[in-house]
Amino acid sequence: MPEAYENGTEIEVKDLNLWYGDNHALHDISIDIPKNSVTAFIGPSGCGKSTFLRCLNRMNDLIPSCRIEGRVNINGEDIYSKETDVVDLRKRVGMVFQKPNPFPMSIFDNISYGPRIHGMSKKEMPAIVENALKSGALWKEVSDRLNVSALDLSGGQQQRLCIARTLAVKPEVILFDEPCSALDPISTSKIEDVILELKKKYTIVIVTHNMQQAARISDHTAFFLMGDLVEFDKTAQIFESPQEKATEDYITGRFG
Amino acid sequence: MTRTKYQETLGILKANIREMGKLSQDAIHNSVIALKNLDVNLAETVIDGDQVIDDYELRIEKCVSQIISLQSPTAGDMRLVTSCLKIAIDLERMSDLAFDIAQSTKRIEEEHIKPLIDIPKMAEIAENMLEQVMIAFANNDVKLAESVAKLDDEIDRTFYEVWKELITMMAQDENIINYASQLLFVIRYLERIGDHACNVCESVVYIASGKREELN
């Protein structure tokens, strides 16, 4: 486990276990995720990294057979307590998925949708949309056509739109679940640049199958295997001298 | 085991280092035999052989560039690949120093004043260091690499003794200045060879453990 963090801890997870029915999918996961930095989750398919990511904004609540024990605190607040408003939690902890999923509406409406349902006034919308698109590095490309359908954008642009949409509701944490796996290298670079910029204001957690992406953009890396958190350390340490043989075998491509 | 082609390439890289290590070791051995026997033909063989070792360095450099650009090595593989580049430079420098010893042999015009004992002893330790560190390299053996580096102390000690002896001899008889100064160069070259062997020991420790140790 890395030493004390420069900007403090954003997410504290203690002894988290998760079951899908009888399948014990996550085993005693404890991890402190630092504030204003990028933390990458890596591991082979089925290792539990995406399942664990979804624990951080209670997306697994939507799966009926899913049962969770343990504690997840975000900024000191237990997100699994009865008092937690899940809609508010998902505003605080935004998520960007593998496949860009814009709403079938205009670019402007895609961005303003979230702020509107969270009660922000209509008058503020143009500024909110502009700022979100600027932070998502999409403004220059779409500022003259905010009323066209978001579905007309390229895959990379759609993904940046989804990031901008997440930013519009002013989250604290952004979870990325393989955000570049459907994108070409140029679009991937743009998303990576956006993530590096966003970490100045937000805490980023990213699941990726791309080892080099994890190495390029993350400050810390967690390696998962068969539902266990095998190793968590500074990214440079993981990619130069991992302490666990399983980590070494995975990142050097000897299995997986 | 996956990435078979990649594993093969790493194997080829390691084999190249070991072959280069053997050639450098032979060059050191032959250069000092040539000096001991004032055998100009053998000295020429060492000088001619230097090109082969230079070619190995280039081959290793190309292999490393290719692995980095095509395979993105990480962790232990990354440590191996980057260290092979450093080891190749050390081995090439060692063979350059053997080349220099061979050149000194050619410059000596007179017979030895007395049989050479300490210089072959220094060379023997250096050769042994190189042989052992190549075994440590092949087996990722940290302990062996650390113990090999300690042998350099004996080379350094002998260097200072012989250096003093040669200076004293030159002070007593100025007719031997050309001869003794060539031997001064030779002991300096052997002392440097020992230092390069220590560098290789440090690289082996880094490859095997990820730790950077100062062994020189």
Coordinates of C-alpha atoms in Angstrom, one line a residue:
Chain A
M1 CA 0.0 0.0 0.0
P2 CA 1.4 3.4 -0.9
E3 CA 2.4 5.9 1.8
A4 CA 0.3 8.9 2.9
Y5 CA -1.0 10.8 -0.1
E6 CA -0.1 14.4 -1.0
N7 CA -3.7 15.5 -1.4
G8 CA -5.3 13.2 1.1
T9 CA -7.6 10.2 0.7
E10 CA -10.8 10.5 -1.3
I11 CA -12.2 7.0 -1.1
E12 CA -11.6 4.5 1.7
V13 CA -12.7 1.0 1.2
K14 CA -12.5 -1.5 4.1
D15 CA -13.0 -5.3 4.0
L16 CA -15.4 -5.1 1.0
N17 CA -16.9 -8.5 0.0
L18 CA -19.4 -8.9 -2.9
W19 CA -21.5 -11.9 -4.0
Y20 CA -23.5 -12.4 -7.1
G21 CA -25.9 -15.1 -5.7
D22 CA -23.5 -17.8 -4.4
N23 CA -20.6 -16.5 -6.4
H24 CA -18.2 -14.7 -4.0
A25 CA -16.8 -12.2 -6.6
L26 CA -14.8 -9.8 -4.4
H27 CA -12.8 -10.9 -1.4
D28 CA -11.9 -8.5 1.5
I29 CA -10.9 -5.6 -0.6
S30 CA -9.3 -2.7 1.4
I31 CA -7.9 0.2 -0.5
D32 CA -7.4 4.0 0.0
I33 CA -7.8 5.9 -3.2
P34 CA -6.0 9.3 -3.2
K35 CA -7.7 12.6 -4.0
N36 CA -6.9 14.6 -7.1
S37 CA -5.0 11.8 -8.8
V38 CA -5.6 9.0 -11.3
T39 CA -5.9 5.4 -9.9
A40 CA -5.9 2.6 -12.4
F41 CA -7.5 -0.9 -11.9
I42 CA -5.9 -3.6 -14.0
G43 CA -6.3 -7.3 -14.2
P44 CA -7.6 -10.0 -16.5
S45 CA -11.2 -10.3 -17.6
G46 CA -13.4 -11.5 -14.8
C47 CA -11.0 -10.5 -12.1
G48 CA -13.5 -8.2 -10.4
K49 CA -12.1 -4.8 -11.3
S50 CA -15.2 -3.4 -13.0
T51 CA -17.4 -5.0 -10.3
F52 CA -15.3 -3.2 -7.7
L53 CA -15.5 0.1 -9.7
R54 CA -19.3 -0.2 -9.7
C55 CA -19.2 -0.5 -5.9
L56 CA -17.9 3.0 -5.7
N57 CA -21.1 4.6 -6.9
R58 CA -23.5 1.7 -6.0
M59 CA -24.2 0.7 -9.6
N60 CA -24.3 -2.9 -8.4
D61 CA -27.5 -2.0 -6.4
L62 CA -29.2 -2.5 -9.8
I63 CA -28.3 -6.2 -9.9
P64 CA -30.9 -8.1 -7.8
S65 CA -28.6 -11.1 -6.9
C66 CA -25.8 -8.8 -5.7
R67 CA -25.0 -8.6 -2.0
I68 CA -22.2 -6.4 -0.5
E69 CA -20.5 -6.3 2.9
G70 CA -17.9 -3.9 4.1
R71 CA -17.5 -0.2 4.1
V72 CA -16.9 2.4 1.4
N73 CA -16.4 6.0 2.6
I74 CA -16.1 8.8 0.1
N75 CA -14.8 12.0 1.7
G76 CA -15.5 10.4 5.1
E77 CA -19.1 9.6 4.3
D78 CA -20.3 5.9 4.3
I79 CA -22.0 5.6 0.9
Y80 CA -23.8 2.3 1.9
S81 CA -25.5 3.8 4.9
K82 CA -29.3 3.9 4.9
E83 CA -29.3 7.7 4.8
T84 CA -27.4 7.9 1.5
D85 CA -29.3 9.3 -1.4
V86 CA -28.2 7.1 -4.3
V87 CA -29.2 9.7 -7.0
D88 CA -27.1 12.3 -5.2
L89 CA -24.3 9.8 -4.8
R90 CA -24.1 9.2 -8.6
K91 CA -24.0 12.9 -9.1
R92 CA -21.0 13.1 -6.8
V93 CA -19.5 10.0 -8.3
G94 CA -19.9 10.1 -12.1
M95 CA -19.2 7.3 -14.5
V96 CA -18.0 7.0 -18.1
F97 CA -18.5 3.7 -19.7
Q98 CA -16.7 1.5 -22.3
K99 CA -19.1 2.3 -25.1
P100 CA -20.0 6.0 -25.5
N101 CA -23.7 6.2 -24.7
P102 CA -25.0 9.7 -25.6
F103 CA -28.7 10.3 -25.2
P104 CA -30.5 10.5 -28.5
M105 CA -30.8 14.2 -28.3
S106 CA -28.8 17.3 -29.2
I107 CA -25.3 17.9 -27.9
F108 CA -26.6 20.8 -25.8
D109 CA -29.4 18.7 -24.2
N110 CA -27.0 15.8 -23.5
I111 CA -25.0 18.1 -21.3
S112 CA -27.9 20.1 -19.8
Y113 CA -30.0 17.0 -18.9
G114 CA -28.1 16.2 -15.7
P115 CA -27.9 19.7 -14.3
R116 CA -31.6 20.2 -15.1
I117 CA -32.8 17.2 -13.1
H118 CA -30.5 18.3 -10.3
G119 CA -32.4 21.5 -10.2
M120 CA -30.0 24.0 -11.8
S121 CA -31.7 26.9 -13.4
K122 CA -32.3 27.2 -17.2
K123 CA -30.5 30.6 -17.2
E124 CA -27.3 29.0 -16.1
M125 CA -27.4 26.3 -18.8
P126 CA -25.5 27.9 -21.7
A127 CA -22.5 28.6 -19.3
I128 CA -22.7 25.1 -17.8
V129 CA -22.8 23.5 -21.2
E130 CA -19.9 25.6 -22.5
N131 CA -17.7 24.9 -19.4
A132 CA -18.4 21.2 -19.4
L133 CA -17.6 20.9 -23.1
K134 CA -14.4 22.9 -22.6
S135 CA -13.3 20.7 -19.8
G136 CA -14.1 17.7 -22.0
A137 CA -12.0 19.2 -24.7
L138 CA -14.9 19.1 -27.2
W139 CA -16.0 22.8 -27.2
K140 CA -13.8 23.8 -30.2
E141 CA -15.1 21.0 -32.3
V142 CA -18.8 21.5 -31.6
S143 CA -19.4 25.1 -30.4
D144 CA -21.0 26.0 -33.8
R145 CA -23.4 23.0 -33.8
L146 CA -24.7 22.5 -30.3
N147 CA -28.2 21.7 -31.6
V148 CA -27.2 18.7 -33.8
S149 CA -27.8 15.2 -32.6
A150 CA -25.0 13.8 -30.4
L151 CA -25.3 10.6 -32.3
D152 CA -23.8 12.4 -35.4
L153 CA -20.5 12.8 -33.5
S154 CA -17.6 10.4 -34.0
G155 CA -17.0 7.7 -31.4
G156 CA -14.1 9.7 -29.8
Q157 CA -16.2 12.9 -29.7
Q158 CA -19.2 10.9 -28.3
Q159 CA -16.9 9.7 -25.5
R160 CA -15.7 13.2 -24.7
L161 CA -19.3 14.3 -24.7
C162 CA -20.1 11.6 -22.1
I163 CA -17.2 12.9 -20.0
A164 CA -18.5 16.5 -20.4
R165 CA -22.0 15.3 -19.4
T166 CA -20.5 13.8 -16.2
L167 CA -18.7 17.0 -15.5
A168 CA -21.8 19.1 -15.9
V169 CA -23.3 18.0 -12.6
K170 CA -20.0 18.9 -10.7
P171 CA -18.9 15.5 -9.4
E172 CA -16.1 14.8 -6.9
V173 CA -15.1 11.5 -8.4
I174 CA -15.2 10.2 -12.0
L175 CA -15.1 6.5 -12.6
F176 CA -14.0 5.4 -16.1
D177 CA -14.7 1.8 -17.2
E178 CA -12.4 1.1 -20.1
P179 CA -13.2 4.4 -21.7
C180 CA -10.9 4.0 -24.7
S181 CA -11.4 0.4 -25.6
A182 CA -13.6 1.3 -28.5
L183 CA -11.5 4.2 -29.7
D184 CA -8.7 4.8 -32.2
P185 CA -5.2 5.9 -31.0
I186 CA -5.8 9.6 -31.7
S187 CA -9.2 9.6 -29.8
T188 CA -7.5 7.6 -27.1
S189 CA -4.8 10.3 -26.7
K190 CA -7.4 13.0 -26.5
I191 CA -9.3 11.2 -23.7
E192 CA -6.0 10.6 -21.9
D193 CA -5.1 14.3 -22.1
V194 CA -8.6 15.1 -20.8
I195 CA -8.1 12.7 -17.8
L196 CA -4.7 14.2 -17.0
E197 CA -6.3 17.6 -17.0
L198 CA -9.3 16.5 -15.0
K199 CA -7.2 15.1 -12.1
K200 CA -6.4 18.7 -11.1
K201 CA -10.0 19.1 -10.0
Y202 CA -11.4 15.6 -9.6
T203 CA -10.4 12.2 -8.3
I204 CA -10.2 9.7 -11.2
V205 CA -10.5 5.9 -11.1
I206 CA -10.1 4.1 -14.4
V207 CA -10.4 0.4 -15.3
T208 CA -8.3 -0.4 -18.3
H209 CA -7.1 -3.4 -20.2
N210 CA -4.4 -1.3 -21.8
M211 CA -1.2 -1.7 -19.6
Q212 CA 0.5 1.2 -21.4
Q213 CA -2.5 3.4 -20.8
A214 CA -2.4 2.6 -17.1
A215 CA 1.3 3.3 -17.1
R216 CA 0.9 6.6 -19.0
I217 CA -1.8 8.3 -17.1
S218 CA -2.2 6.8 -13.6
D219 CA -0.4 7.8 -10.4
H220 CA -1.4 4.6 -8.6
T221 CA -2.2 1.1 -9.9
A222 CA -4.2 -1.7 -8.4
F223 CA -3.9 -5.2 -9.7
F224 CA -6.9 -7.5 -9.3
L225 CA -6.9 -11.3 -9.8
M226 CA -9.9 -13.6 -9.3
G227 CA -11.6 -11.2 -6.9
D228 CA -8.6 -10.4 -4.8
L229 CA -6.7 -7.1 -4.7
V230 CA -3.2 -8.6 -5.2
E231 CA -1.1 -5.4 -5.2
F232 CA -1.6 -1.7 -5.0
D233 CA 1.2 0.8 -5.3
K234 CA 2.6 3.8 -7.2
T235 CA 2.3 3.1 -10.9
A236 CA 6.0 3.6 -11.5
Q237 CA 6.7 0.9 -8.8
I238 CA 4.1 -1.5 -10.2
F239 CA 5.6 -1.2 -13.7
E240 CA 9.2 -1.2 -12.7
S241 CA 9.4 -3.6 -9.8
P242 CA 6.1 -5.2 -8.7
Q243 CA 6.3 -7.0 -5.4
E244 CA 4.0 -9.9 -6.3
K245 CA 4.9 -12.5 -8.9
A246 CA 1.3 -12.6 -10.2
T247 CA 1.4 -8.8 -10.9
E248 CA 4.7 -9.3 -12.8
D249 CA 3.4 -12.2 -14.8
Y250 CA 0.3 -10.3 -15.7
I251 CA 1.8 -7.0 -16.7
T252 CA 4.6 -8.7 -18.7
G253 CA 2.0 -10.7 -20.6
R254 CA 3.0 -14.1 -19.2
F255 CA -0.7 -14.8 -18.5
G256 CA -4.0 -13.1 -18.9
Chain B
M1 CA 3.1 -18.9 -21.1
T2 CA 2.0 -16.4 -23.6
R3 CA 3.8 -14.0 -26.0
T4 CA 6.0 -16.8 -27.3
K5 CA 7.8 -14.7 -29.9
Y6 CA 8.5 -12.0 -27.3
Q7 CA 10.0 -14.6 -24.9
E8 CA 12.1 -15.9 -27.7
T9 CA 13.5 -12.4 -28.4
L10 CA 14.3 -11.9 -24.7
G11 CA 16.1 -15.2 -24.8
I12 CA 18.1 -14.1 -27.9
L13 CA 19.0 -10.9 -26.1
K14 CA 20.3 -12.7 -23.1
A15 CA 22.3 -15.2 -25.3
N16 CA 23.9 -12.3 -27.1
I17 CA 25.1 -10.7 -23.8
R18 CA 26.6 -14.0 -22.7
E19 CA 28.4 -14.5 -26.0
M20 CA 29.7 -10.9 -25.9
G21 CA 30.8 -11.5 -22.3
K22 CA 32.8 -14.6 -23.3
L23 CA 34.4 -12.7 -26.2
S24 CA 35.4 -9.8 -23.9
Q25 CA 36.7 -12.3 -21.3
D26 CA 38.9 -14.0 -24.0
A27 CA 40.1 -10.6 -25.2
I28 CA 41.3 -9.7 -21.7
H29 CA 42.9 -13.1 -21.2
N30 CA 44.7 -13.0 -24.6
S31 CA 45.8 -9.4 -24.2
V32 CA 47.6 -10.2 -21.0
I33 CA 49.1 -13.4 -22.3
A34 CA 50.4 -11.4 -25.3
L35 CA 51.9 -8.9 -22.9
K36 CA 53.4 -11.5 -20.6
N37 CA 55.1 -13.3 -23.6
L38 CA 55.6 -10.1 -25.6
D39 CA 53.7 -11.9 -28.4
V40 CA 52.9 -9.3 -31.0
N41 CA 50.9 -11.7 -33.2
L42 CA 48.6 -12.5 -30.3
A43 CA 48.3 -8.8 -29.6
E44 CA 47.3 -8.3 -33.2
T45 CA 44.6 -11.0 -32.8
V46 CA 43.1 -9.1 -29.9
I47 CA 43.2 -5.9 -31.8
D48 CA 41.5 -7.5 -34.8
G49 CA 38.9 -9.2 -32.7
D50 CA 37.7 -5.9 -31.2
Q51 CA 35.5 -5.3 -34.3
V52 CA 33.5 -8.5 -33.6
I53 CA 32.7 -7.3 -30.0
D54 CA 31.8 -3.9 -31.4
D55 CA 29.4 -5.6 -33.7
Y56 CA 27.8 -7.4 -30.8
E57 CA 27.2 -4.1 -29.0
L58 CA 25.4 -2.8 -32.1
R59 CA 23.4 -6.0 -32.4
I60 CA 22.3 -5.8 -28.8
E61 CA 21.4 -2.1 -29.2
K62 CA 19.2 -3.0 -32.2
C63 CA 17.6 -5.9 -30.3
V64 CA 16.8 -3.6 -27.3
S65 CA 15.3 -0.9 -29.5
Q66 CA 13.2 -3.4 -31.3
I67 CA 11.9 -4.9 -28.0
I68 CA 11.1 -1.5 -26.6
S69 CA 9.3 -0.3 -29.7
L70 CA 7.4 -3.5 -30.5
Q71 CA 6.8 -5.2 -27.2
S72 CA 6.6 -2.4 -24.5
P73 CA 8.4 -4.4 -21.8
T74 CA 7.5 -3.8 -18.2
A75 CA 8.7 -4.9 -14.7
G76 CA 11.4 -7.6 -14.8
D77 CA 11.5 -7.6 -18.6
M78 CA 11.9 -3.8 -18.7
R79 CA 14.8 -4.1 -16.2
L80 CA 16.4 -6.8 -18.2
V81 CA 16.1 -5.0 -21.5
T82 CA 17.4 -1.6 -20.3
S83 CA 20.1 -3.2 -18.3
C84 CA 21.3 -5.3 -21.3
L85 CA 22.0 -2.0 -23.1
K86 CA 24.1 -0.9 -20.1
I87 CA 25.9 -4.3 -19.8
A88 CA 26.7 -4.2 -23.5
I89 CA 28.4 -0.8 -23.1
D90 CA 30.4 -2.1 -20.1
L91 CA 31.5 -5.2 -22.1
E92 CA 32.4 -3.1 -25.1
R93 CA 34.5 -0.8 -22.9
M94 CA 36.2 -3.9 -21.3
S95 CA 37.2 -5.2 -24.7
D96 CA 38.4 -1.7 -25.7
L97 CA 40.7 -1.8 -22.6
A98 CA 41.9 -5.3 -23.7
F99 CA 42.6 -3.7 -27.1
D100 CA 44.6 -0.9 -25.3
I101 CA 46.6 -3.5 -23.4
A102 CA 47.4 -5.2 -26.8
Q103 CA 48.5 -1.8 -28.1
S104 CA 50.8 -1.3 -25.1
T105 CA 52.4 -4.7 -25.8
K106 CA 53.2 -3.6 -29.3
R107 CA 54.8 -0.4 -27.9
I108 CA 57.2 -2.3 -25.6
E109 CA 60.5 -2.6 -27.4
E110 CA 62.6 -4.2 -24.7
E111 CA 62.4 -7.6 -22.9
H112 CA 60.7 -7.7 -19.5
I113 CA 63.0 -6.6 -16.7
K114 CA 61.5 -9.4 -14.6
P115 CA 58.8 -11.9 -15.1
L116 CA 55.3 -10.4 -14.9
I117 CA 53.4 -11.8 -11.8
D118 CA 51.1 -9.2 -10.4
I119 CA 49.7 -8.1 -13.8
P120 CA 48.6 -11.6 -14.9
K121 CA 47.1 -12.0 -11.4
M122 CA 45.0 -8.8 -11.8
A123 CA 43.9 -10.1 -15.2
E124 CA 43.0 -13.5 -13.8
I125 CA 40.8 -11.8 -11.1
A126 CA 39.1 -9.6 -13.8
E127 CA 38.5 -12.6 -16.0
N128 CA 37.1 -14.5 -13.1
M129 CA 34.8 -11.6 -12.2
L130 CA 33.5 -11.4 -15.8
E131 CA 33.0 -15.2 -16.0
Q132 CA 31.1 -15.3 -12.7
V133 CA 29.0 -12.2 -13.3
M134 CA 27.8 -13.8 -16.6
I135 CA 26.7 -16.8 -14.6
A136 CA 24.9 -14.5 -12.2
F137 CA 23.3 -12.8 -15.1
A138 CA 22.1 -16.1 -16.6
N139 CA 20.6 -17.2 -13.3
N140 CA 19.4 -13.9 -11.9
D141 CA 21.6 -14.5 -8.9
V142 CA 21.9 -11.4 -6.7
K143 CA 24.1 -13.0 -4.1
L144 CA 26.7 -14.2 -6.7
A145 CA 26.7 -10.7 -8.3
E146 CA 27.3 -9.1 -4.9
S147 CA 30.1 -11.4 -4.1
V148 CA 31.8 -11.0 -7.5
A149 CA 31.9 -7.3 -7.0
K150 CA 33.9 -7.7 -3.8
L151 CA 36.8 -9.3 -5.9
D152 CA 37.5 -5.8 -7.3
D153 CA 39.1 -4.8 -4.0
E154 CA 42.0 -7.2 -4.7
I155 CA 42.5 -5.7 -8.2
D156 CA 42.5 -2.2 -6.7
R157 CA 45.0 -3.2 -4.0
T158 CA 47.3 -4.8 -6.5
F159 CA 47.0 -1.7 -8.7
Y160 CA 48.3 0.6 -6.0
E161 CA 51.2 -1.8 -5.1
V162 CA 52.4 -2.2 -8.7
W163 CA 51.9 1.5 -9.3
K164 CA 54.2 2.3 -6.4
E165 CA 56.7 -0.3 -7.5
L166 CA 56.9 1.0 -11.1
I167 CA 57.3 4.6 -10.0
T168 CA 60.1 3.6 -7.7
M169 CA 61.8 1.7 -10.6
M170 CA 61.5 4.6 -12.9
A171 CA 63.0 6.9 -10.3
Q172 CA 66.0 4.6 -10.0
D173 CA 66.5 4.0 -13.7
E174 CA 65.4 6.5 -16.3
N175 CA 66.2 4.0 -19.1
I176 CA 63.1 2.0 -18.3
I177 CA 60.7 4.9 -18.4
N178 CA 59.1 3.9 -21.7
Y179 CA 58.8 0.3 -20.6
A180 CA 57.4 1.0 -17.1
S181 CA 55.0 3.7 -18.3
Q182 CA 53.4 1.2 -20.7
L183 CA 53.0 -1.1 -17.7
L184 CA 51.5 1.8 -15.7
F185 CA 48.9 2.1 -18.5
V186 CA 48.2 -1.6 -18.4
I187 CA 47.5 -1.7 -14.7
R188 CA 45.3 1.2 -15.1
Y189 CA 43.4 -0.6 -17.9
L190 CA 43.0 -3.7 -15.7
E191 CA 41.8 -1.6 -12.8
R192 CA 39.2 0.0 -15.1
I193 CA 38.1 -3.5 -16.3
G194 CA 37.4 -4.4 -12.7
D195 CA 35.2 -1.3 -12.3
H196 CA 33.2 -2.2 -15.4
A197 CA 32.8 -5.8 -14.1
C198 CA 31.3 -4.2 -10.9
N199 CA 28.9 -2.1 -13.1
V200 CA 27.7 -5.4 -14.6
C201 CA 27.3 -6.8 -11.1
E202 CA 25.1 -3.8 -10.3
S203 CA 23.0 -4.3 -13.4
V204 CA 22.5 -8.0 -12.5
V205 CA 21.3 -7.0 -9.0
Y206 CA 18.9 -4.5 -10.6
I207 CA 17.6 -7.0 -13.1
A208 CA 17.0 -9.7 -10.5
S209 CA 15.7 -7.6 -7.6
G210 CA 14.7 -4.2 -8.9
K211 CA 17.2 -2.7 -6.3
R212 CA 19.9 -0.3 -7.3
E213 CA 23.0 -1.1 -5.3
E214 CA 26.3 0.7 -5.4
L215 CA 28.9 -2.1 -5.6
N216 CA 31.8 -0.2 -7.0

